[in-house]
CSV table of C-alpha atoms and ligand atoms in Angstrom, one decimal:
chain,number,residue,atom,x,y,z
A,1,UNK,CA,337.8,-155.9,-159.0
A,2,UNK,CA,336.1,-155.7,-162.2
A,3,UNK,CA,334.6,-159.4,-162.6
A,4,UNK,CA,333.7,-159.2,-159.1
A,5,UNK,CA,331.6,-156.0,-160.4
A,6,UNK,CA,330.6,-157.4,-162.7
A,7,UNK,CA,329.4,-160.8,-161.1
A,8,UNK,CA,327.5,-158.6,-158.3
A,9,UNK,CA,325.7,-156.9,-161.3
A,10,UNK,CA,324.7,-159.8,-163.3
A,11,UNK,CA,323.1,-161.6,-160.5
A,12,UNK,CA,321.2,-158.4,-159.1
A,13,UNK,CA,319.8,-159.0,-163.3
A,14,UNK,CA,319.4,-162.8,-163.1
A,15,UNK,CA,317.8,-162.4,-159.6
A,16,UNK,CA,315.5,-160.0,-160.8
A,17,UNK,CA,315.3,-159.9,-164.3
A,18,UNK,CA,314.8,-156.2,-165.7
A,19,UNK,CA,311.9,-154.6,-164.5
A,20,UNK,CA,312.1,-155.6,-161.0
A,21,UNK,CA,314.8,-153.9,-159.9
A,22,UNK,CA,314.7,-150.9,-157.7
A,23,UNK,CA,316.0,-148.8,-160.2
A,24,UNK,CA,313.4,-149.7,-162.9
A,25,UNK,CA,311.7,-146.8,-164.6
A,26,UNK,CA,309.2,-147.5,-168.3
A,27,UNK,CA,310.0,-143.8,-168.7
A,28,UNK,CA,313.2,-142.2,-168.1
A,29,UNK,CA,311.7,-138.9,-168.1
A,30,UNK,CA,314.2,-137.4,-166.1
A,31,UNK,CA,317.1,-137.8,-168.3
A,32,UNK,CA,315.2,-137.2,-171.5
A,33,UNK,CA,313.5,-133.6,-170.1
A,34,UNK,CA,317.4,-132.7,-169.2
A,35,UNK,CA,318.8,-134.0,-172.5
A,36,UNK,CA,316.7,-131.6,-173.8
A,37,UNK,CA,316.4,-131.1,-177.3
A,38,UNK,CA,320.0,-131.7,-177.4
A,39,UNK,CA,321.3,-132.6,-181.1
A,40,UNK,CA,321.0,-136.0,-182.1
A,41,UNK,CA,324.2,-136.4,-183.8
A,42,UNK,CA,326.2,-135.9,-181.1
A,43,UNK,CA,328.1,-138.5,-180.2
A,44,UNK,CA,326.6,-140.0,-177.5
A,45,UNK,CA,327.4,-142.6,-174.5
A,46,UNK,CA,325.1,-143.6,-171.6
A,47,UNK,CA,327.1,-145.0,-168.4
A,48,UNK,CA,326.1,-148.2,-167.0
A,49,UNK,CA,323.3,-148.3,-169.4
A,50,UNK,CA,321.9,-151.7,-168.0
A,51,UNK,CA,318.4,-152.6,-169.2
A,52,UNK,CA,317.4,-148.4,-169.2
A,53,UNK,CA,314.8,-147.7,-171.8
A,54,UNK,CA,317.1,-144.4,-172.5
A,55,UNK,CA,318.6,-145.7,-175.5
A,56,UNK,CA,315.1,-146.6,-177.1
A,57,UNK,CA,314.1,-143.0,-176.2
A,58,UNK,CA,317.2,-141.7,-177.8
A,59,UNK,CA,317.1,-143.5,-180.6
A,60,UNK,CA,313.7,-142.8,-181.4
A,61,UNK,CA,314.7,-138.9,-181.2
A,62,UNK,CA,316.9,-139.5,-183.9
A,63,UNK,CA,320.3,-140.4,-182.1
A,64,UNK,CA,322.7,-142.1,-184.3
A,65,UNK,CA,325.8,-142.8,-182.6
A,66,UNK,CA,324.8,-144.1,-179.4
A,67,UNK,CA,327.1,-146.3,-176.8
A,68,UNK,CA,325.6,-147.8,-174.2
A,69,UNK,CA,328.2,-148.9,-171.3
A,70,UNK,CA,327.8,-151.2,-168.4
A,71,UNK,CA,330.3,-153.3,-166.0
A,72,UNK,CA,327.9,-156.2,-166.8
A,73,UNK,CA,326.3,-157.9,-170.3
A,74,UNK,CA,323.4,-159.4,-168.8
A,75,UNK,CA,322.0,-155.5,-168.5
A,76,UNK,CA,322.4,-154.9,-171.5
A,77,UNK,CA,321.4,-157.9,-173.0
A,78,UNK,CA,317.6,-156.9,-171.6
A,79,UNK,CA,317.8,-153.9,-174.0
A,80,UNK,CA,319.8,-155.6,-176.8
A,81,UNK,CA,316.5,-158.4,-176.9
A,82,UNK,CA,314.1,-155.8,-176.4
A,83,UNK,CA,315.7,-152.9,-179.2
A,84,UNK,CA,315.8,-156.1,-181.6
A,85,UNK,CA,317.1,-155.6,-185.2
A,86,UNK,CA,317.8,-151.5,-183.9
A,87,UNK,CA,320.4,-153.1,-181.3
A,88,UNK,CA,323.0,-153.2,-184.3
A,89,UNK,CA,322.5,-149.2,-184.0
A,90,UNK,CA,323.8,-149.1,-180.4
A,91,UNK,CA,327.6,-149.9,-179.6
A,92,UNK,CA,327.6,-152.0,-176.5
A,93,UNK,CA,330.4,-151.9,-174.2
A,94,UNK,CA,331.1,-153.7,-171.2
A,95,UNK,CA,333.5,-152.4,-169.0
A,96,UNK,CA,334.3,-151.3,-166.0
A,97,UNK,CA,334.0,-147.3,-166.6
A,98,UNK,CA,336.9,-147.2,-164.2
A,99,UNK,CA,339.0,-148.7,-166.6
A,100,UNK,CA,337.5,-147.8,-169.6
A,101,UNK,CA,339.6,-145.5,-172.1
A,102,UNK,CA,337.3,-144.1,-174.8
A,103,UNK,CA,339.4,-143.5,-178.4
A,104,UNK,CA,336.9,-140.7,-178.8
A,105,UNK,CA,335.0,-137.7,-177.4
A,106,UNK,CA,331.2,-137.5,-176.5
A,107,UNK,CA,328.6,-134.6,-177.2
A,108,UNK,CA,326.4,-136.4,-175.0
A,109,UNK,CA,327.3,-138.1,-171.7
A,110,UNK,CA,324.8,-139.6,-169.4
A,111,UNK,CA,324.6,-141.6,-165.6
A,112,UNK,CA,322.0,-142.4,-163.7
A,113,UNK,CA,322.5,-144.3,-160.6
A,114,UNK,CA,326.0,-145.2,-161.2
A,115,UNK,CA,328.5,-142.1,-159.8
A,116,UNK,CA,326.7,-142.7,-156.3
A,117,UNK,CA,328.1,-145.9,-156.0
A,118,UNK,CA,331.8,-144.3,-156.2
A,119,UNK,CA,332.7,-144.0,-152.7
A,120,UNK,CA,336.2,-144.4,-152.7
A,121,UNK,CA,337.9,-140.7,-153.4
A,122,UNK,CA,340.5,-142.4,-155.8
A,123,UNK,CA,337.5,-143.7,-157.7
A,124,UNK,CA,335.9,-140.2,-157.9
A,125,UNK,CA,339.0,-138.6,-159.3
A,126,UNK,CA,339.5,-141.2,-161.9
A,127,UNK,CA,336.0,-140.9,-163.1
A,128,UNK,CA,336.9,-136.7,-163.4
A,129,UNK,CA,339.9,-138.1,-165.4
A,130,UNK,CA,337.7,-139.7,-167.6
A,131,UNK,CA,335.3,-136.8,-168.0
A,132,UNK,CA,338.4,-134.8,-169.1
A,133,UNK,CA,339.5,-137.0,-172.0
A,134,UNK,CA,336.0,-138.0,-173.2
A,135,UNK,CA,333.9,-134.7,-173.2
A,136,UNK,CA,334.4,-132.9,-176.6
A,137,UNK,CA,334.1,-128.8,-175.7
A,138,UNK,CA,330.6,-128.0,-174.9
A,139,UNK,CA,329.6,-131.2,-174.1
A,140,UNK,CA,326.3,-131.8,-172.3
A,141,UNK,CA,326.5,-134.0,-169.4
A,142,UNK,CA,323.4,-135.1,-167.7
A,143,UNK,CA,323.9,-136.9,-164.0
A,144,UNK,CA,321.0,-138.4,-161.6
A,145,UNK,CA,322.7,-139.7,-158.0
A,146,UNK,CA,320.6,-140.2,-154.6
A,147,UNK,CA,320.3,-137.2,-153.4
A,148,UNK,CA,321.3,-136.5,-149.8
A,149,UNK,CA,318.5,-137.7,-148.2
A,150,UNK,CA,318.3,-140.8,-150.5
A,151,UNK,CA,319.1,-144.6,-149.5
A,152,UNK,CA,322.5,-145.3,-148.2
A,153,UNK,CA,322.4,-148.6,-150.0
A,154,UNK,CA,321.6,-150.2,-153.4
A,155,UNK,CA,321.4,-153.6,-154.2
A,156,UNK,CA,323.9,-154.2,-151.3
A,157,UNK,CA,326.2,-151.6,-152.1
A,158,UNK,CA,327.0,-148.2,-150.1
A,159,UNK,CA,326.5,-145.0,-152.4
A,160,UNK,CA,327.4,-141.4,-151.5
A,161,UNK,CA,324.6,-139.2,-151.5
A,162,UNK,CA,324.8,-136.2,-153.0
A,163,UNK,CA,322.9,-132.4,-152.6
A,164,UNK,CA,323.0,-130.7,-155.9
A,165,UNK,CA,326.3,-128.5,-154.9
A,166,UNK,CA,328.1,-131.9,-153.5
A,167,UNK,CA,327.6,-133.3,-156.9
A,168,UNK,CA,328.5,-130.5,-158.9
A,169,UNK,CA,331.4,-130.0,-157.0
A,170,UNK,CA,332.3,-134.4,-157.1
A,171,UNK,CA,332.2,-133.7,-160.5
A,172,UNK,CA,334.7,-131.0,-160.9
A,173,UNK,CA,335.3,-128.6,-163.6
A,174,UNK,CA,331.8,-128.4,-165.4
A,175,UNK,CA,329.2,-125.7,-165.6
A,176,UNK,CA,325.8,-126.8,-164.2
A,177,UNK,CA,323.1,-125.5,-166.6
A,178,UNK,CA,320.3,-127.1,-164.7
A,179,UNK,CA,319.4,-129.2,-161.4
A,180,UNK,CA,316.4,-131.1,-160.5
A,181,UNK,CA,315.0,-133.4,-157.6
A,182,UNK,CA,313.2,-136.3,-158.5
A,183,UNK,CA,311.5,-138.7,-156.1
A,184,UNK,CA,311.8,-142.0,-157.8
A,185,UNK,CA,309.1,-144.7,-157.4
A,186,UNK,CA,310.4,-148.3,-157.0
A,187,UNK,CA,308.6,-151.2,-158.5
A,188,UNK,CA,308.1,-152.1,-154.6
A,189,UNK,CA,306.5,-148.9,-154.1
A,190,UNK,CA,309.2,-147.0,-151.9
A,191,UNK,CA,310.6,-143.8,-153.2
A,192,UNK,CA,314.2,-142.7,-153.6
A,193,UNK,CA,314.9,-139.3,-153.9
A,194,UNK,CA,317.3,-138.5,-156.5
A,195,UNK,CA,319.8,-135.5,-157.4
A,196,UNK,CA,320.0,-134.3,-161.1
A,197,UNK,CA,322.4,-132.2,-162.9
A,198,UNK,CA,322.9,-130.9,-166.1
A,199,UNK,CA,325.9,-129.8,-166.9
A,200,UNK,CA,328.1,-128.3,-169.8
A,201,UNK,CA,332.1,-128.5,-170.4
Y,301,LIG,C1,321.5,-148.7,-160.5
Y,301,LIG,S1,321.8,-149.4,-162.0
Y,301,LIG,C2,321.2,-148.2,-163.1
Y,301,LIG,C3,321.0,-148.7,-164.5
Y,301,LIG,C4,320.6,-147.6,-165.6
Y,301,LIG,N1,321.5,-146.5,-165.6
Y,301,LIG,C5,319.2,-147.2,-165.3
Y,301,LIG,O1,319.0,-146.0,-165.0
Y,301,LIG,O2,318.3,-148.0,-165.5
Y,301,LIG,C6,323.5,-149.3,-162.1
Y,301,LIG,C7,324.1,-149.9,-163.4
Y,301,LIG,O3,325.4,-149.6,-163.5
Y,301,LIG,C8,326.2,-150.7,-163.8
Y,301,LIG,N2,327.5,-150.4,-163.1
Y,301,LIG,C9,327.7,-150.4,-161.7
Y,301,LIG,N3,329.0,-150.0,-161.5
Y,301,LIG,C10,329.6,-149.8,-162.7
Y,301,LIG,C11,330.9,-149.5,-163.2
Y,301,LIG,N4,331.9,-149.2,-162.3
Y,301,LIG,N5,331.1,-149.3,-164.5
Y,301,LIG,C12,330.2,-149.6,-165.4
Y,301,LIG,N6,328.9,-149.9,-165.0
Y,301,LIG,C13,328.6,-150.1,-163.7
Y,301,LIG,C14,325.4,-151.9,-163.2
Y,301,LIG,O4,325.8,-153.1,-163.9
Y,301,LIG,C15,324.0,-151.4,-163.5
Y,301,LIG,O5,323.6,-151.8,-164.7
């Protein structure tokens, strides 16, 4: 299941390259204004990272232990050419986050765009697992889906869609501190409504 993940990822990236892709944002502005002025030595991991400018923006705030996870390398790779020589101060992962197990706990844990493409129930409760084991207490956790009136699809794949209680409830046990909508503008010039959610453990 994994390299079948991953191989659908890496050609949505070959097919487009980075900045084409519906998902493409110069400014994640977004996760930053929810990261708020969140401390920058918290440990802290961004969920199928793919080519987001996030890390640059985080590192620029002063973040210095920053992982950047994604089912596929050829995301990352974008922002591992683009970050240059600061690459080396991102840990890249590539996994599955399904079937990732962290040796650590997070201060910091952000997804965009990657819990709505959970729509198996099984998969949902094993990414609540996850949360458990790697959120330290107090941890903030910042989450951007397709809200319930966004697409149904992405790059070929069904996502759940999610009002702001639906995903604060999908998420289980966590304390939501703030919610926004965002109406995301595609390179193509749609727009995809999004949910947002920050939350604390
Ligand atoms: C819609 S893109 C969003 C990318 C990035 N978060 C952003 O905002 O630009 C989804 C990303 O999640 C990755 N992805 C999808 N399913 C994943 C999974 N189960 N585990 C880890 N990464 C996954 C994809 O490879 C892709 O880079």
């Amino acid at each position: 299941m994994a390299d079948t993940a991953a191989q659908h990822w890496a050609e949505v990236y070959t097919r487009r390259g980075d900045t084409q892709v519906s998902w493409f944002t110069a400014d994640p502005a977004c996760s930053l204004e929810l990261i708020g002025a969140a401390d920058p030595r918290l440990p802290a991991v961004d969920i199928g990272a793919g080519a987001s400018r996030l890390v640059d923006a985080l590192l620029d705030r002063g973040f210095t232990d920053l992982t950047a996870l994604d089912v596929s390398d050829d995301g990352l790779a974008h922002s591992r050419a683009r970050l240059g020589a600061a690459a080396d101060r991102v840990h890249w992962v590539v996994t599955d986050v399904l079937d990732w197990a962290p040796d650590r706990r997070f201060g910091l844990w952000h997804d965009r765009a990657v819990f709505h493409f959970l729509t198996d129930p099984a998969d949902r409760q094993r990414y609540r697992d996850l949360l458990r084991v790697a959120l330290a207490p107090g941890a903030l956790v910042v989450v951007g889906t397709f809200a319930a009136d966004g697409p149904e699809y992405c790059s070929g794949l069904p996502t759940a869609r999610y009002s702001p209680d639906e995903l604060a409830a999908a998420l289980g046990d966590l304390e939501v501190v703030e919610r926004r909508r965002e109406e995301h503008r595609t390179p193509a010039g749609g727009v995809q409504p999004f949910t947002w959610l920050a939350l604390r453990s």
